[in-house]
PDB file of C-alpha atoms in Angstrom:
ATOM      1  CA  MET P1413       2.903 -17.151  -5.790  1.00 67.00           C
ATOM      2  CA  LYS P1414       6.347 -18.534  -6.898  1.00 77.00           C
ATOM      3  CA  LYS P1415       8.776 -19.350  -4.260  1.00 85.00           C
ATOM      4  CA  ILE P1416      11.464 -16.973  -3.902  1.00 87.00           C
ATOM      5  CA  THR P1417      15.084 -18.801  -4.277  1.00 89.00           C
ATOM      6  CA  LYS P1418      18.413 -17.781  -2.890  1.00 92.00           C
ATOM      7  CA  LYS P1419      19.443 -16.661  -6.388  1.00 93.00           C
ATOM      8  CA  ASP P1420      16.176 -14.486  -6.624  1.00 91.00           C
ATOM      9  CA  ARG P1421      17.085 -12.898  -3.408  1.00 91.00           C
ATOM     10  CA  GLU P1422      20.659 -12.112  -4.626  1.00 93.00           C
ATOM     11  CA  ILE P1423      19.189 -10.589  -7.640  1.00 93.00           C
ATOM     12  CA  MET P1424      16.558  -8.481  -5.852  1.00 93.00           C
ATOM     13  CA  GLU P1425      19.115  -7.299  -3.422  1.00 93.00           C
ATOM     14  CA  LYS P1426      21.623  -6.306  -6.195  1.00 94.00           C
ATOM     15  CA  TRP P1427      18.773  -4.241  -7.784  1.00 94.00           C
ATOM     16  CA  ARG P1428      17.855  -2.745  -4.371  1.00 93.00           C
ATOM     17  CA  LYS P1429      21.511  -1.579  -3.878  1.00 92.00           C
ATOM     18  CA  LYS P1430      21.749  -0.116  -7.265  1.00 92.00           C
ATOM     19  CA  GLU P1431      18.216   1.568  -7.135  1.00 90.00           C
ATOM     20  CA  GLY P1432      17.722   2.225  -3.390  1.00 87.00           C
ATOM     21  CA  GLY P1433      14.468   3.404  -1.926  1.00 84.00           C
ATOM     22  CA  CYS P1434      12.978   0.119  -0.811  1.00 91.00           C
ATOM     23  CA  TYR P1435      13.575  -3.145   1.026  1.00 90.00           C
ATOM     24  CA  PHE P1436      12.197  -6.539   0.288  1.00 92.00           C
ATOM     25  CA  ASP P1437      10.559  -8.610   2.907  1.00 91.00           C
ATOM     26  CA  PHE P1438      11.158 -12.268   1.373  1.00 88.00           C
ATOM     27  CA  GLN P1439       9.122 -14.193   4.070  1.00 87.00           C
ATOM     28  CA  ASN P1440       5.839 -12.129   3.534  1.00 87.00           C
ATOM     29  CA  LYS P1441       6.631 -11.233   0.044  1.00 87.00           C
ATOM     30  CA  ASN P1442       6.238  -7.547   0.481  1.00 90.00           C
ATOM     31  CA  ILE P1443       7.985  -4.449  -0.685  1.00 91.00           C
ATOM     32  CA  ILE P1444       8.877  -1.804   2.248  1.00 91.00           C
ATOM     33  CA  LEU P1445       9.104   1.774   1.088  1.00 89.00           C
ATOM     34  CA  PRO P1446      10.323   3.847   4.166  1.00 87.00           C
ATOM     35  CA  ASP P1447       9.479   7.268   4.609  1.00 83.00           C
ATOM     36  CA  GLY P1448      11.636   9.889   2.491  1.00 81.00           C
ATOM     37  CA  SER P1449      12.647   7.565  -0.288  1.00 78.00           C
ATOM     38  CA  LEU P1450      10.157   8.062  -2.747  1.00 82.00           C
ATOM     39  CA  PHE P1451       7.508   9.978  -0.687  1.00 84.00           C
ATOM     40  CA  GLY P1452       6.961  11.450   2.760  1.00 87.00           C
ATOM     41  CA  ILE P1453       4.558  10.054   5.385  1.00 89.00           C
ATOM     42  CA  GLU P1454       2.802  12.396   7.608  1.00 91.00           C
ATOM     43  CA  LYS P1455       0.572  11.559  10.666  1.00 92.00           C
ATOM     44  CA  LYS P1456      -2.275  13.963  11.076  1.00 92.00           C
ATOM     45  CA  LYS P1457      -4.616  14.116  13.998  1.00 94.00           C
ATOM     46  CA  TYR P1458      -8.435  14.640  13.342  1.00 90.00           C
ATOM     47  CA  LYS P1459     -11.656  14.081  15.261  1.00 91.00           C
ATOM     48  CA  ALA P1460     -13.984  11.061  14.223  1.00 90.00           C
ATOM     49  CA  HIS P1461     -17.301  10.055  15.288  1.00 90.00           C
ATOM     50  CA  LYS P1462     -17.280   7.040  17.544  1.00 90.00           C
ATOM     51  CA  ILE P1463     -18.595   3.870  16.090  1.00 89.00           C
ATOM     52  CA  ILE P1464     -21.634   2.660  18.124  1.00 89.00           C
ATOM     53  CA  GLY P1465     -22.645  -0.380  16.214  1.00 90.00           C
ATOM     54  CA  TYR P1466     -23.199  -2.249  13.090  1.00 90.00           C
ATOM     55  CA  LYS P1467     -26.526  -2.819  11.100  1.00 89.00           C
ATOM     56  CA  LYS P1468     -27.057  -5.595   8.827  1.00 90.00           C
ATOM     57  CA  LEU P1469     -28.545  -4.706   5.373  1.00 88.00           C
ATOM     58  CA  GLN P1470     -30.668  -6.791   3.088  1.00 88.00           C
ATOM     59  CA  ASN P1471     -27.992  -7.354   0.569  1.00 88.00           C
ATOM     60  CA  LYS P1472     -25.802  -9.094   3.126  1.00 85.00           C
ATOM     61  CA  SER P1473     -23.340  -6.256   3.610  1.00 89.00           C
ATOM     62  CA  VAL P1474     -23.083  -4.164   6.853  1.00 90.00           C
ATOM     63  CA  GLN P1475     -23.556  -0.584   7.635  1.00 89.00           C
ATOM     64  CA  VAL P1476     -21.411   1.255  10.326  1.00 89.00           C
ATOM     65  CA  LEU P1477     -23.425   3.298  12.692  1.00 88.00           C
ATOM     66  CA  PHE P1478     -21.687   6.374  13.982  1.00 88.00           C
ATOM     67  CA  SER P1479     -22.675   8.556  16.904  1.00 88.00           C
ATOM     68  CA  LYS P1480     -23.762  11.868  16.249  1.00 87.00           C
ATOM     69  CA  LYS P1481     -22.520  13.461  19.575  1.00 89.00           C
ATOM     70  CA  LYS P1482     -19.555  11.352  20.748  1.00 90.00           C
ATOM     71  CA  ILE P1483     -16.363  12.636  18.967  1.00 90.00           C
ATOM     72  CA  ILE P1484     -13.081  10.838  19.574  1.00 89.00           C
ATOM     73  CA  PRO P1485      -9.578  11.928  18.727  1.00 92.00           C
ATOM     74  CA  SER P1486      -7.948   9.781  15.874  1.00 91.00           C
ATOM     75  CA  GLU P1487      -4.956   9.679  13.725  1.00 93.00           C
ATOM     76  CA  LYS P1488      -4.345   8.903  10.087  1.00 92.00           C
ATOM     77  CA  TYR P1489      -1.326   8.669   7.898  1.00 91.00           C
ATOM     78  CA  GLU P1490      -0.993  10.331   4.490  1.00 91.00           C
ATOM     79  CA  ALA P1491       1.785   9.814   1.891  1.00 88.00           C
ATOM     80  CA  THR P1492       2.909  12.842  -0.078  1.00 88.00           C
ATOM     81  CA  ILE P1493       4.344  12.294  -3.439  1.00 88.00           C
ATOM     82  CA  TRP P1494       6.389  15.149  -4.865  1.00 86.00           C
ATOM     83  CA  MET P1495       5.086  16.149  -8.259  1.00 90.00           C
ATOM     84  CA  SER P1496       8.587  17.071  -9.622  1.00 89.00           C
ATOM     85  CA  GLU P1497       9.563  13.461  -8.929  1.00 87.00           C
ATOM     86  CA  LEU P1498       6.626  11.622 -10.436  1.00 91.00           C
ATOM     87  CA  ASP P1499       8.448  10.747 -13.626  1.00 93.00           C
ATOM     88  CA  GLU P1500      11.301   9.268 -11.806  1.00 90.00           C
ATOM     89  CA  MET P1501       9.077   7.271  -9.306  1.00 90.00           C
ATOM     90  CA  ILE P1502       7.190   5.737 -12.166  1.00 93.00           C
ATOM     91  CA  ARG P1503      10.582   4.859 -13.865  1.00 93.00           C
ATOM     92  CA  TYR P1504      11.473   3.362 -10.543  1.00 93.00           C
ATOM     93  CA  PHE P1505       8.373   1.164 -10.173  1.00 93.00           C
ATOM     94  CA  LYS P1506       8.642   0.030 -13.986  1.00 94.00           C
ATOM     95  CA  SER P1507      12.130  -0.989 -13.272  1.00 94.00           C
ATOM     96  CA  MET P1508      11.184  -2.897 -10.143  1.00 94.00           C
ATOM     97  CA  LYS P1509       8.347  -4.602 -12.041  1.00 93.00           C
ATOM     98  CA  LYS P1510      10.460  -5.738 -14.852  1.00 93.00           C
ATOM     99  CA  MET P1511      13.030  -7.359 -12.372  1.00 93.00           C
ATOM    100  CA  LEU P1512      10.301  -9.113 -10.616  1.00 92.00           C
ATOM    101  CA  ASN P1513       8.658 -10.266 -13.796  1.00 92.00           C
ATOM    102  CA  ASN P1514      11.967 -11.425 -15.072  1.00 91.00           C
ATOM    103  CA  LEU P1515      12.246 -13.567 -11.768  1.00 91.00           C
ATOM    104  CA  GLY P1516       8.857 -14.943 -12.338  1.00 89.00           C
ATOM    105  CA  ILE P1517       7.151 -13.218  -9.533  1.00 87.00           C
ATOM    106  CA  LYS P1518       3.757 -12.072 -10.459  1.00 84.00           C
ATOM    107  CA  THR P1519       2.881  -8.278 -10.114  1.00 84.00           C
ATOM    108  CA  LYS P1520      -0.305  -8.247 -11.760  1.00 79.00           C
ATOM    109  CA  LEU P1521      -3.264  -6.690  -9.841  1.00 69.00           C
ATOM    110  CA  SER P1522      -5.853  -9.498  -9.172  1.00 63.00           C
ATOM    111  CA  LEU P1523      -9.080  -7.673  -8.156  1.00 61.00           C
ATOM    112  CA  ARG P1524     -12.415  -8.868  -9.256  1.00 59.00           C
ATOM    113  CA  LYS P1525     -13.822  -5.336  -9.679  1.00 55.00           C
ATOM    114  CA  PRO P1526     -11.989  -2.439 -11.675  1.00 57.00           C
ATOM    115  CA  ILE P1527      -9.948  -0.291  -9.294  1.00 54.00           C
ATOM    116  CA  SER P1528     -12.446   2.651 -10.454  1.00 57.00           C
ATOM    117  CA  GLN P1529     -15.195   0.862  -8.679  1.00 57.00           C
ATOM    118  CA  ILE P1530     -13.577   0.149  -5.443  1.00 53.00           C
ATOM    119  CA  GLN P1531     -15.060   2.368  -2.591  1.00 51.00           C
ATOM    120  CA  HIS P1532     -12.905   3.743  -0.110  1.00 51.00           C
ATOM    121  CA  SER P1533     -14.001   4.749   3.510  1.00 48.00           C
ATOM    122  CA  PRO P1534     -14.083   8.549   4.142  1.00 51.00           C
ATOM    123  CA  ASN P1535     -11.766   8.473   7.029  1.00 48.00           C
ATOM    124  CA  SER P1536      -9.037   6.428   5.322  1.00 44.00           C
TER     125      SER P1536
END
């Protein structure tokens, strides 16, 4: 990834002051979206089965083994996006992408599998 220069930082900060809603972590090259700016983050409590071990499968992947009886309290976080704000959010991210691309910072998703084929864990 391209090194972020002082001039790039100034341009990104100017964009952030105009658009609001995020912060840039220049050292780790992250975009930080705080709770309440574009969406709400809620913590939910649930009960999950305890992980008791792992089993190696023939295709070199690993299966997680859960206890059928032992349940432990857990927490998960969910982001709520308001439907009435969806168009504004899309405009916001397109504007951010355009600004970053103009600075030479790549924003392209570089996964080997299409996003539709990525499996998510049921507890996430």
